[in-house]
PDB file of C-alpha atoms and ligand atoms in Angstrom:
ATOM      1  CA  MET A   1       0.074  -0.002  -0.059  1.00  0.00           C
ATOM      2  CA  HIS A   2       1.164   3.371  -1.027  1.00  0.00           C
ATOM      3  CA  ILE A   3      -0.038   6.506   0.876  1.00  0.00           C
ATOM      4  CA  ILE A   4       0.841  10.016  -0.302  1.00  0.00           C
ATOM      5  CA  VAL A   5       0.607  12.885   2.305  1.00  0.00           C
ATOM      6  CA  LEU A   6       0.168  16.521   0.975  1.00  0.00           C
ATOM      7  CA  VAL A   7       2.239  18.883   3.397  1.00  0.00           C
ATOM      8  CA  LYS A   8       2.395  22.580   3.034  1.00  0.00           C
ATOM      9  CA  GLN A   9       4.847  24.806   4.753  1.00  0.00           C
ATOM     10  CA  VAL A  10       2.949  27.707   6.456  1.00  0.00           C
ATOM     11  CA  PRO A  11       3.750  30.995   8.248  1.00  0.00           C
ATOM     12  CA  ALA A  12       4.020  30.115  12.155  1.00  0.00           C
ATOM     13  CA  THR A  13       1.296  32.433  12.903  1.00  0.00           C
ATOM     14  CA  ASP A  14      -2.637  32.777  12.278  1.00  0.00           C
ATOM     15  CA  ASN A  15      -2.233  36.478  11.788  1.00  0.00           C
ATOM     16  CA  VAL A  16      -0.759  36.632   8.370  1.00  0.00           C
ATOM     17  CA  ARG A  17       0.227  39.592   7.220  1.00  0.00           C
ATOM     18  CA  MET A  18      -0.766  40.723   3.289  1.00  0.00           C
ATOM     19  CA  ASP A  19       0.812  43.382   1.164  1.00  0.00           C
ATOM     20  CA  GLU A  20      -1.724  45.630   0.347  1.00  0.00           C
ATOM     21  CA  LYS A  21      -0.209  47.124  -3.007  1.00  0.00           C
ATOM     22  CA  THR A  22       1.076  43.745  -4.305  1.00  0.00           C
ATOM     23  CA  GLY A  23      -1.735  41.477  -3.068  1.00  0.00           C
ATOM     24  CA  THR A  24       0.638  38.867  -1.782  1.00  0.00           C
ATOM     25  CA  MET A  25       1.696  37.325   1.724  1.00  0.00           C
ATOM     26  CA  ILE A  26       4.570  39.054   3.828  1.00  0.00           C
ATOM     27  CA  ARG A  27       6.527  35.856   4.489  1.00  0.00           C
ATOM     28  CA  ALA A  28       9.593  37.772   5.193  1.00  0.00           C
ATOM     29  CA  GLY A  29      10.124  38.003   9.270  1.00  0.00           C
ATOM     30  CA  SER A  30       8.140  35.029  10.222  1.00  0.00           C
ATOM     31  CA  ASP A  31       9.007  31.592  11.157  1.00  0.00           C
ATOM     32  CA  SER A  32       7.455  28.620   8.828  1.00  0.00           C
ATOM     33  CA  VAL A  33       5.723  25.555  10.368  1.00  0.00           C
ATOM     34  CA  VAL A  34       4.250  22.541   9.033  1.00  0.00           C
ATOM     35  CA  ASN A  35       0.507  23.268   8.282  1.00  0.00           C
ATOM     36  CA  PRO A  36      -1.120  22.260  11.689  1.00  0.00           C
ATOM     37  CA  THR A  37      -3.791  19.748   9.968  1.00  0.00           C
ATOM     38  CA  ASP A  38      -0.759  18.261   7.457  1.00  0.00           C
ATOM     39  CA  GLU A  39       0.639  17.016  10.909  1.00  0.00           C
ATOM     40  CA  ASN A  40      -2.595  15.250  11.631  1.00  0.00           C
ATOM     41  CA  ALA A  41      -2.765  13.763   7.981  1.00  0.00           C
ATOM     42  CA  VAL A  42       0.805  12.622   8.602  1.00  0.00           C
ATOM     43  CA  THR A  43       0.042  11.079  11.966  1.00  0.00           C
ATOM     44  CA  GLU A  44      -2.896   9.028  10.124  1.00  0.00           C
ATOM     45  CA  ALA A  45      -0.458   8.124   7.389  1.00  0.00           C
ATOM     46  CA  VAL A  46       2.080   6.865   9.820  1.00  0.00           C
ATOM     47  CA  ARG A  47      -0.786   5.093  11.784  1.00  0.00           C
ATOM     48  CA  LEU A  48      -1.903   3.184   8.596  1.00  0.00           C
ATOM     49  CA  LYS A  49       1.856   2.457   7.401  1.00  0.00           C
ATOM     50  CA  LYS A  50       2.189   0.434  10.964  1.00  0.00           C
ATOM     51  CA  GLU A  51      -1.332  -1.219  10.547  1.00  0.00           C
ATOM     52  CA  ALA A  52      -1.168  -2.173   7.050  1.00  0.00           C
ATOM     53  CA  GLY A  53       2.298  -2.152   5.926  1.00  0.00           C
ATOM     54  CA  ALA A  54       2.016   0.981   4.103  1.00  0.00           C
ATOM     55  CA  THR A  55       4.906   3.089   2.429  1.00  0.00           C
ATOM     56  CA  VAL A  56       4.414   6.760   3.112  1.00  0.00           C
ATOM     57  CA  THR A  57       5.517   9.561   0.495  1.00  0.00           C
ATOM     58  CA  ALA A  58       5.055  13.100   1.538  1.00  0.00           C
ATOM     59  CA  LEU A  59       4.892  15.494  -1.043  1.00  0.00           C
ATOM     60  CA  SER A  60       5.284  19.366  -0.865  1.00  0.00           C
ATOM     61  CA  MET A  61       5.283  22.543  -3.253  1.00  0.00           C
ATOM     62  CA  GLY A  62       7.214  25.148  -2.138  1.00  0.00           C
ATOM     63  CA  PRO A  63      10.632  27.242  -2.358  1.00  0.00           C
ATOM     64  CA  GLU A  64      13.502  25.302  -0.995  1.00  0.00           C
ATOM     65  CA  ALA A  65      13.179  26.308   2.519  1.00  0.00           C
ATOM     66  CA  ALA A  66       9.779  24.137   2.124  1.00  0.00           C
ATOM     67  CA  SER A  67      12.194  20.960   2.678  1.00  0.00           C
ATOM     68  CA  ARG A  68      12.249  21.654   6.276  1.00  0.00           C
ATOM     69  CA  ALA A  69       8.643  20.885   6.399  1.00  0.00           C
ATOM     70  CA  LEU A  70       9.044  17.567   4.515  1.00  0.00           C
ATOM     71  CA  ARG A  71      12.233  16.809   7.402  1.00  0.00           C
ATOM     72  CA  GLU A  72       9.891  17.279  10.056  1.00  0.00           C
ATOM     73  CA  ALA A  73       7.153  14.729   8.270  1.00  0.00           C
ATOM     74  CA  TYR A  74      10.001  12.446   8.048  1.00  0.00           C
ATOM     75  CA  ALA A  75      11.070  12.625  11.720  1.00  0.00           C
ATOM     76  CA  MET A  76       7.259  11.909  12.563  1.00  0.00           C
ATOM     77  CA  GLY A  77       7.687   8.531  10.442  1.00  0.00           C
ATOM     78  CA  VAL A  78       7.126   9.182   6.741  1.00  0.00           C
ATOM     79  CA  ASP A  79       9.469   7.000   4.579  1.00  0.00           C
ATOM     80  CA  ARG A  80      10.145   9.432   1.559  1.00  0.00           C
ATOM     81  CA  CYS A  81       9.780  12.867   0.576  1.00  0.00           C
ATOM     82  CA  VAL A  82       9.447  14.554  -2.523  1.00  0.00           C
ATOM     83  CA  LEU A  83       9.732  18.544  -2.827  1.00  0.00           C
ATOM     84  CA  LEU A  84       8.344  20.367  -6.062  1.00  0.00           C
ATOM     85  CA  SER A  85      10.101  23.449  -6.193  1.00  0.00           C
ATOM     86  CA  GLY A  86      10.986  26.310  -9.115  1.00  0.00           C
ATOM     87  CA  ARG A  87      10.298  29.609 -10.672  1.00  0.00           C
ATOM     88  CA  ALA A  88       7.540  27.884 -12.797  1.00  0.00           C
ATOM     89  CA  PHE A  89       5.979  27.095  -9.740  1.00  0.00           C
ATOM     90  CA  ALA A  90       5.978  30.712  -8.630  1.00  0.00           C
ATOM     91  CA  GLY A  91       2.483  32.563  -8.267  1.00  0.00           C
ATOM     92  CA  SER A  92       0.366  29.365  -8.370  1.00  0.00           C
ATOM     93  CA  ASP A  93      -3.208  29.675  -7.039  1.00  0.00           C
ATOM     94  CA  THR A  94      -5.145  26.699  -6.057  1.00  0.00           C
ATOM     95  CA  ILE A  95      -5.992  25.339  -9.396  1.00  0.00           C
ATOM     96  CA  ALA A  96      -2.049  25.749 -10.519  1.00  0.00           C
ATOM     97  CA  THR A  97      -0.953  24.292  -6.948  1.00  0.00           C
ATOM     98  CA  ALA A  98      -3.509  21.441  -7.553  1.00  0.00           C
ATOM     99  CA  ARG A  99      -2.101  20.492 -11.235  1.00  0.00           C
ATOM    100  CA  ALA A 100       1.403  20.426  -9.953  1.00  0.00           C
ATOM    101  CA  LEU A 101       0.713  18.300  -6.944  1.00  0.00           C
ATOM    102  CA  ALA A 102      -1.609  15.858  -8.493  1.00  0.00           C
ATOM    103  CA  ALA A 103       1.077  15.391 -11.378  1.00  0.00           C
ATOM    104  CA  ALA A 104       3.601  14.649  -8.840  1.00  0.00           C
ATOM    105  CA  VAL A 105       1.420  11.929  -7.258  1.00  0.00           C
ATOM    106  CA  ARG A 106       1.178  10.512 -10.823  1.00  0.00           C
ATOM    107  CA  LYS A 107       4.699  10.374 -11.086  1.00  0.00           C
ATOM    108  CA  ALA A 108       5.536   8.930  -7.407  1.00  0.00           C
ATOM    109  CA  GLY A 109       2.607   6.520  -7.830  1.00  0.00           C
ATOM    110  CA  PRO A 110       0.807   4.143  -8.173  1.00  0.00           C
ATOM    111  CA  VAL A 111      -1.010   5.041  -4.890  1.00  0.00           C
ATOM    112  CA  ASP A 112      -3.567   4.060  -2.863  1.00  0.00           C
ATOM    113  CA  LEU A 113      -4.514   6.748  -0.552  1.00  0.00           C
ATOM    114  CA  VAL A 114      -3.607  10.753  -1.020  1.00  0.00           C
ATOM    115  CA  LEU A 115      -4.291  12.282   2.278  1.00  0.00           C
ATOM    116  CA  ALA A 116      -4.148  16.163   2.783  1.00  0.00           C
ATOM    117  CA  GLY A 117      -5.229  18.791   5.385  1.00  0.00           C
ATOM    118  CA  GLU A 118      -8.714  20.356   5.558  1.00  0.00           C
ATOM    119  CA  ARG A 119      -7.181  23.604   4.930  1.00  0.00           C
ATOM    120  CA  ALA A 120      -4.083  25.668   5.320  1.00  0.00           C
ATOM    121  CA  THR A 121      -3.736  28.562   7.796  1.00  0.00           C
ATOM    122  CA  ASP A 122      -2.368  30.781   5.436  1.00  0.00           C
ATOM    123  CA  GLY A 123      -4.253  30.551   2.181  1.00  0.00           C
ATOM    124  CA  GLU A 124      -7.384  29.070   3.872  1.00  0.00           C
ATOM    125  CA  THR A 125      -9.184  27.859   1.041  1.00  0.00           C
ATOM    126  CA  GLY A 126      -9.486  24.069   1.519  1.00  0.00           C
ATOM    127  CA  GLN A 127      -9.599  24.038  -2.098  1.00  0.00           C
ATOM    128  CA  THR A 128      -6.293  22.170  -2.947  1.00  0.00           C
ATOM    129  CA  GLY A 129      -6.963  18.356  -1.311  1.00  0.00           C
ATOM    130  CA  PRO A 130     -10.351  18.284  -3.250  1.00  0.00           C
ATOM    131  CA  MET A 131      -8.696  19.622  -6.561  1.00  0.00           C
ATOM    132  CA  VAL A 132      -5.854  16.987  -6.309  1.00  0.00           C
ATOM    133  CA  GLY A 133      -8.351  14.327  -5.966  1.00  0.00           C
ATOM    134  CA  ALA A 134     -10.712  15.746  -8.862  1.00  0.00           C
ATOM    135  CA  LEU A 135      -7.459  15.849 -11.491  1.00  0.00           C
ATOM    136  CA  LEU A 136      -6.643  12.375 -10.569  1.00  0.00           C
ATOM    137  CA  GLY A 137     -10.217  11.223 -10.968  1.00  0.00           C
ATOM    138  CA  LEU A 138     -10.426   9.715  -7.255  1.00  0.00           C
ATOM    139  CA  PRO A 139     -13.218   9.675  -5.035  1.00  0.00           C
ATOM    140  CA  VAL A 140     -12.990  12.512  -2.380  1.00  0.00           C
ATOM    141  CA  ILE A 141     -13.931  12.741   1.188  1.00  0.00           C
ATOM    142  CA  THR A 142     -13.534  15.963   2.905  1.00  0.00           C
ATOM    143  CA  TYR A 143     -13.181  16.498   6.670  1.00  0.00           C
ATOM    144  CA  ALA A 144     -12.834  12.877   7.935  1.00  0.00           C
ATOM    145  CA  GLN A 145     -12.588  12.552  11.756  1.00  0.00           C
ATOM    146  CA  LYS A 146     -11.838   8.962  11.507  1.00  0.00           C
ATOM    147  CA  LEU A 147     -10.464   6.627   9.047  1.00  0.00           C
ATOM    148  CA  VAL A 148     -10.602   2.740   9.168  1.00  0.00           C
ATOM    149  CA  LEU A 149      -9.320   0.438   6.356  1.00  0.00           C
ATOM    150  CA  GLY A 150     -11.611  -2.038   5.701  1.00  0.00           C
ATOM    151  CA  GLU A 151     -11.665  -4.874   3.439  1.00  0.00           C
ATOM    152  CA  GLY A 152     -13.301  -3.237   0.119  1.00  0.00           C
ATOM    153  CA  GLY A 153     -11.510   0.371   0.747  1.00  0.00           C
ATOM    154  CA  LEU A 154     -11.761   2.802   3.444  1.00  0.00           C
ATOM    155  CA  GLU A 155     -14.621   3.703   5.953  1.00  0.00           C
ATOM    156  CA  VAL A 156     -14.868   7.164   7.153  1.00  0.00           C
ATOM    157  CA  GLU A 157     -16.459   9.318   9.831  1.00  0.00           C
ATOM    158  CA  ARG A 158     -16.944  12.685   8.077  1.00  0.00           C
ATOM    159  CA  LEU A 159     -17.185  16.027  10.296  1.00  0.00           C
ATOM    160  CA  VAL A 160     -20.512  18.013   9.513  1.00  0.00           C
ATOM    161  CA  GLU A 161     -22.221  20.874  11.570  1.00  0.00           C
ATOM    162  CA  GLY A 162     -23.618  18.937  14.604  1.00  0.00           C
ATOM    163  CA  GLY A 163     -22.604  15.557  13.989  1.00  0.00           C
ATOM    164  CA  PHE A 164     -20.704  13.374  11.851  1.00  0.00           C
ATOM    165  CA  GLU A 165     -21.230  11.293   8.403  1.00  0.00           C
ATOM    166  CA  ARG A 166     -20.304   7.726   8.027  1.00  0.00           C
ATOM    167  CA  MET A 167     -19.288   7.009   4.468  1.00  0.00           C
ATOM    168  CA  ALA A 168     -17.324   4.033   2.520  1.00  0.00           C
ATOM    169  CA  CYS A 169     -15.273   4.386  -0.601  1.00  0.00           C
ATOM    170  CA  PRO A 170     -13.055   1.886  -2.531  1.00  0.00           C
ATOM    171  CA  LEU A 171      -9.275   2.773  -3.195  1.00  0.00           C
ATOM    172  CA  PRO A 172      -7.428   4.549  -4.795  1.00  0.00           C
ATOM    173  CA  ALA A 173      -9.069   7.703  -2.965  1.00  0.00           C
ATOM    174  CA  LEU A 174      -8.514  11.182  -1.560  1.00  0.00           C
ATOM    175  CA  VAL A 175      -9.114  12.180   1.846  1.00  0.00           C
ATOM    176  CA  THR A 176      -8.683  15.345   3.664  1.00  0.00           C
ATOM    177  CA  VAL A 177      -8.756  15.371   7.571  1.00  0.00           C
ATOM    178  CA  VAL A 178      -9.235  17.726  10.569  1.00  0.00           C
ATOM    179  CA  LYS A 179      -7.647  18.302  13.311  1.00  0.00           C
ATOM    180  CA  GLY A 180      -9.811  16.076  15.812  1.00  0.00           C
ATOM    181  CA  ILE A 181      -8.688  13.228  13.982  1.00  0.00           C
ATOM    182  CA  ASN A 182      -5.576  12.271  16.348  1.00  0.00           C
ATOM    183  CA  HIS A 183      -3.146  13.563  18.259  1.00  0.00           C
ATOM    184  CA  PRO A 184      -0.027  14.362  16.346  1.00  0.00           C
ATOM    185  CA  VAL A 185       2.643  11.952  16.499  1.00  0.00           C
ATOM    186  CA  VAL A 186       5.719  13.594  18.274  1.00  0.00           C
ATOM    187  CA  PRO A 187       8.975  13.244  15.938  1.00  0.00           C
ATOM    188  CA  SER A 188      11.793  10.982  17.859  1.00  0.00           C
ATOM    189  CA  LEU A 189      15.053  12.059  18.194  1.00  0.00           C
ATOM    190  CA  HIS A 190      16.613   9.025  16.297  1.00  0.00           C
ATOM    191  CA  LEU A 191      14.657  10.109  13.053  1.00  0.00           C
ATOM    192  CA  LYS A 192      15.085  13.898  13.964  1.00  0.00           C
ATOM    193  CA  LEU A 193      18.789  13.512  13.272  1.00  0.00           C
ATOM    194  CA  ARG A 194      18.229  11.444  10.293  1.00  0.00           C
ATOM    195  CA  ALA A 195      15.804  14.138   8.810  1.00  0.00           C
ATOM    196  CA  LYS A 196      18.705  16.555   9.092  1.00  0.00           C
ATOM    197  CA  LYS A 197      20.808  14.200   6.725  1.00  0.00           C
ATOM    198  CA  LEU A 198      17.833  13.137   4.506  1.00  0.00           C
ATOM    199  CA  ASP A 199      18.490  13.770   0.567  1.00  0.00           C
ATOM    200  CA  ILE A 200      15.067  15.198  -0.731  1.00  0.00           C
ATOM    201  CA  PRO A 201      14.746  14.804  -4.375  1.00  0.00           C
ATOM    202  CA  GLN A 202      13.231  18.014  -5.807  1.00  0.00           C
ATOM    203  CA  TRP A 203      11.471  17.815  -9.116  1.00  0.00           C
ATOM    204  CA  GLY A 204      10.599  20.751 -11.468  1.00  0.00           C
ATOM    205  CA  ALA A 205       8.133  21.438 -14.010  1.00  0.00           C
ATOM    206  CA  ALA A 206      10.206  19.731 -16.389  1.00  0.00           C
ATOM    207  CA  ASP A 207       9.818  16.519 -14.077  1.00  0.00           C
ATOM    208  CA  LEU A 208       6.085  16.798 -14.469  1.00  0.00           C
ATOM    209  CA  GLU A 209       3.559  15.847 -17.646  1.00  0.00           C
ATOM    210  CA  VAL A 210       1.812  19.487 -17.072  1.00  0.00           C
ATOM    211  CA  PRO A 211       1.786  22.026 -20.082  1.00  0.00           C
ATOM    212  CA  ALA A 212       3.888  25.191 -18.990  1.00  0.00           C
ATOM    213  CA  GLY A 213       1.089  27.232 -19.474  1.00  0.00           C
ATOM    214  CA  GLU A 214      -0.977  25.529 -16.780  1.00  0.00           C
ATOM    215  CA  LEU A 215       1.532  26.200 -13.607  1.00  0.00           C
ATOM    216  CA  GLY A 216       2.390  29.272 -11.875  1.00  0.00           C
ATOM    217  CA  LEU A 217       1.350  32.671 -12.738  1.00  0.00           C
ATOM    218  CA  ASN A 218       0.511  31.792 -16.171  1.00  0.00           C
ATOM    219  CA  GLY A 219      -1.665  28.931 -15.271  1.00  0.00           C
ATOM    220  CA  SER A 220      -3.823  30.821 -12.617  1.00  0.00           C
ATOM    221  CA  PRO A 221      -7.000  32.077 -13.145  1.00  0.00           C
ATOM    222  CA  THR A 222      -7.276  33.684 -10.085  1.00  0.00           C
ATOM    223  CA  ARG A 223      -6.747  37.471  -9.953  1.00  0.00           C
ATOM    224  CA  VAL A 224      -6.343  39.252  -6.494  1.00  0.00           C
ATOM    225  CA  ALA A 225      -8.483  42.516  -7.410  1.00  0.00           C
ATOM    226  CA  ARG A 226      -7.971  44.263  -3.867  1.00  0.00           C
ATOM    227  CA  ILE A 227      -6.544  43.070  -0.675  1.00  0.00           C
ATOM    228  CA  PHE A 228      -7.268  45.070   2.643  1.00  0.00           C
ATOM    229  CA  SER A 229      -7.791  44.835   6.493  1.00  0.00           C
ATOM    230  CA  PRO A 230     -11.352  45.450   7.448  1.00  0.00           C
ATOM    231  CA  LYS A 231     -11.767  48.647   9.370  1.00  0.00           C
ATOM    232  CA  LEU A 232     -13.540  48.052  12.554  1.00  0.00           C
ATOM    233  CA  SER A 233     -15.594  50.923  14.097  1.00  0.00           C
ATOM    234  CA  ARG A 234     -17.167  50.533  17.416  1.00  0.00           C
ATOM    235  CA  ASN A 235     -19.889  52.786  18.904  1.00  0.00           C
ATOM    236  CA  THR A 236     -20.295  52.555  22.637  1.00  0.00           C
ATOM    237  CA  VAL A 237     -23.473  53.051  24.370  1.00  0.00           C
ATOM    238  CA  TRP A 238     -23.592  52.792  28.077  1.00  0.00           C
ATOM    239  CA  TYR A 239     -26.682  51.832  30.133  1.00  0.00           C
ATOM    240  CA  ARG A 240     -26.556  52.145  33.312  1.00  0.00           C
ATOM    241  CA  GLU A 241     -28.621  50.642  36.216  1.00  0.00           C
ATOM    242  CA  ASN A 242     -29.904  53.171  38.784  1.00  0.00           C
ATOM    243  CA  GLY A 243     -31.565  50.742  41.268  1.00  0.00           C
ATOM    244  CA  GLY A 244     -34.769  50.762  39.221  1.00  0.00           C
ATOM    245  CA  HIS A 245     -33.165  48.940  36.583  1.00  0.00           C
ATOM    246  CA  ASP A 246     -34.058  51.449  33.729  1.00  0.00           C
ATOM    247  CA  GLY A 247     -30.264  50.740  32.244  1.00  0.00           C
ATOM    248  CA  LEU A 248     -30.990  46.810  32.017  1.00  0.00           C
ATOM    249  CA  THR A 249     -34.747  47.275  30.814  1.00  0.00           C
ATOM    250  CA  ALA A 250     -33.285  49.698  28.128  1.00  0.00           C
ATOM    251  CA  LEU A 251     -30.268  47.181  26.989  1.00  0.00           C
ATOM    252  CA  ALA A 252     -32.477  44.207  26.999  1.00  0.00           C
ATOM    253  CA  ASP A 253     -35.077  46.416  24.567  1.00  0.00           C
ATOM    254  CA  TRP A 254     -32.224  47.143  22.290  1.00  0.00           C
ATOM    255  CA  LEU A 255     -30.570  43.381  22.428  1.00  0.00           C
ATOM    256  CA  THR A 256     -34.416  42.145  21.520  1.00  0.00           C
ATOM    257  CA  GLY A 257     -34.779  44.800  18.924  1.00  0.00           C
ATOM    258  CA  GLU A 258     -31.338  43.899  17.087  1.00  0.00           C
ATOM    259  CA  GLY A 259     -32.615  40.311  17.350  1.00  0.00           C
ATOM    260  CA  LEU A 260     -29.708  39.375  19.348  1.00  0.00           C
ATOM    261  CA  ILE A 261     -31.948  37.850  22.382  1.00  0.00           C
TER     262      ILE A 261
HETATM  263  C1  FAD B 301      -3.174  34.823  -7.828  1.00  0.00           C
HETATM  264  C2  FAD B 301      -2.386  33.856  -6.668  1.00  0.00           C
HETATM  265  C3  FAD B 301      -0.627  33.625  -6.420  1.00  0.00           C
HETATM  266  C4  FAD B 301      -0.189  33.026  -5.583  1.00  0.00           C
HETATM  267  N1  FAD B 301       1.119  33.187  -5.645  1.00  0.00           N
HETATM  268  C5  FAD B 301       1.741  32.276  -4.592  1.00  0.00           C
HETATM  269  C6  FAD B 301       3.492  32.030  -4.473  1.00  0.00           C
HETATM  270  O1  FAD B 301       3.694  32.809  -5.223  1.00  0.00           O
HETATM  271  N2  FAD B 301       3.970  31.555  -3.614  1.00  0.00           N
HETATM  272  C7  FAD B 301       3.102  30.816  -2.664  1.00  0.00           C
HETATM  273  O2  FAD B 301       3.403  29.998  -2.090  1.00  0.00           O
HETATM  274  N3  FAD B 301       1.598  30.648  -2.429  1.00  0.00           N
HETATM  275  C8  FAD B 301       1.041  31.552  -3.859  1.00  0.00           C
HETATM  276  N4  FAD B 301      -0.534  31.738  -3.424  1.00  0.00           N
HETATM  277  C9  FAD B 301      -1.140  30.834  -2.553  1.00  0.00           C
HETATM  278  C10 FAD B 301      -1.637  29.443  -3.135  1.00  0.00           C
HETATM  279  O3  FAD B 301      -2.180  29.392  -4.171  1.00  0.00           O
HETATM  280  C11 FAD B 301      -2.188  28.620  -1.772  1.00  0.00           C
HETATM  281  O4  FAD B 301      -1.398  28.707  -0.804  1.00  0.00           O
HETATM  282  C12 FAD B 301      -2.173  27.147  -2.416  1.00  0.00           C
HETATM  283  O5  FAD B 301      -2.934  27.002  -3.585  1.00  0.00           O
HETATM  284  C13 FAD B 301      -2.730  26.518  -1.626  1.00  0.00           C
HETATM  285  O6  FAD B 301      -4.010  27.318  -1.340  1.00  0.00           O
HETATM  286  P1  FAD B 301      -4.613  27.223   0.112  1.00  0.00           P
HETATM  287  O7  FAD B 301      -3.354  27.868   1.047  1.00  0.00           O
HETATM  288  O8  FAD B 301      -5.899  27.734   0.480  1.00  0.00           O
HETATM  289  O9  FAD B 301      -4.428  25.572   1.057  1.00  0.00           O
HETATM  290  P2  FAD B 301      -5.414  24.646   1.395  1.00  0.00           P
HETATM  291  O10 FAD B 301      -6.490  24.285  -0.010  1.00  0.00           O
HETATM  292  O11 FAD B 301      -6.710  25.377   2.371  1.00  0.00           O
HETATM  293  O12 FAD B 301      -4.778  23.586   1.873  1.00  0.00           O
HETATM  294  C14 FAD B 301      -5.630  22.343   2.170  1.00  0.00           C
HETATM  295  C15 FAD B 301      -4.507  21.400   2.095  1.00  0.00           C
HETATM  296  O13 FAD B 301      -4.149  20.931   0.944  1.00  0.00           O
HETATM  297  C16 FAD B 301      -2.349  20.291   0.806  1.00  0.00           C
HETATM  298  N5  FAD B 301      -1.793  21.665   0.375  1.00  0.00           N
HETATM  299  C17 FAD B 301      -1.763  22.975   0.207  1.00  0.00           C
HETATM  300  N6  FAD B 301      -0.909  23.578  -0.844  1.00  0.00           N
HETATM  301  C18 FAD B 301       0.012  22.582  -0.932  1.00  0.00           C
HETATM  302  C19 FAD B 301       1.428  22.788  -1.005  1.00  0.00           C
HETATM  303  N7  FAD B 301       2.171  23.865  -1.714  1.00  0.00           N
HETATM  304  N8  FAD B 301       2.221  21.664  -1.077  1.00  0.00           N
HETATM  305  C20 FAD B 301       1.511  20.611  -0.650  1.00  0.00           C
HETATM  306  N9  FAD B 301       0.239  20.305   0.050  1.00  0.00           N
HETATM  307  C21 FAD B 301      -0.408  21.595  -0.046  1.00  0.00           C
HETATM  308  C22 FAD B 301      -2.152  20.842   2.479  1.00  0.00           C
HETATM  309  O14 FAD B 301      -2.565  19.256   2.816  1.00  0.00           O
HETATM  310  C23 FAD B 301      -3.183  21.616   2.787  1.00  0.00           C
HETATM  311  O15 FAD B 301      -3.821  21.175   4.617  1.00  0.00           O
HETATM  312  C24 FAD B 301      -1.128  32.450  -4.406  1.00  0.00           C
HETATM  313  C25 FAD B 301      -2.528  32.527  -4.462  1.00  0.00           C
HETATM  314  C26 FAD B 301      -3.222  33.272  -5.467  1.00  0.00           C
HETATM  315  C27 FAD B 301      -4.643  33.209  -5.539  1.00  0.00           C
END
């Protein structure tokens, strides 16, 4: 069994800063980490590796520095890592990113299961995993909170508002996982040391069977028209309680009028 986990390196903060002029993310000055739900996806892959004897490949697209995220995945227990890197990928939106990742999965395959995080903490679209699955023609299940390998394929509990759905699908498939699926495995010291010396293969656009016009900025139909921080304004009104509860009554009337209670 071969499992490929998609691992994205993201800024180590939820407070992503954007350059309002260029519409791009300001990455300088912020540390990078493995996207939190990708740690859960890696942990799930490593669990299935132990359970079903799978081989696990971690795949990331990003600048050379993204190899750090792959080294962390290796220290968590994946068997091999591949980094997609090069100028041809720069400026990719979600569909161009998904095309590159899907082509790399095809090249690294055959694959039985592709795992991804529910969404990345920087871009936060949650589109990449399902797009990769669609491009590969695989069944896709999103928001998995439990995965069980069965005789005929996968049984999945899928988180939905107010509960969960139980689903089954044949393999190969692509599944995105939520944070609650597990506690991320703690990297072992032994693997951390090996990860430091790990030779990570780098694939560029020439290694993938994707027309050049479908990658990077040229292959990205998304245009960022404008980016800005919303300005929040506050109007404070004081309701004072004077012993006769006038203030409280007025506050309750206001909350009722606004439909808040
Ligand atoms: C016009 C435009 C230009 C952009 N230019 C750049 C750029 O030059 N450089 C840049 O870094 N970003 C760029 N981005 C952002 C980039 O498109 C997104 O980061 C990327 O498509 C992933 O989307 P997301 O962050 O919403 O991830 P989500 O879809 O929320 O991520 C879900 C899951 O998909 C997987 N995943 C997502 N991205 C990757 C990845 N790169 N490698 C491996 N797995 C992944 C992970 O498992 C992740 O948990 C650009 C975006 C736009 C709209």
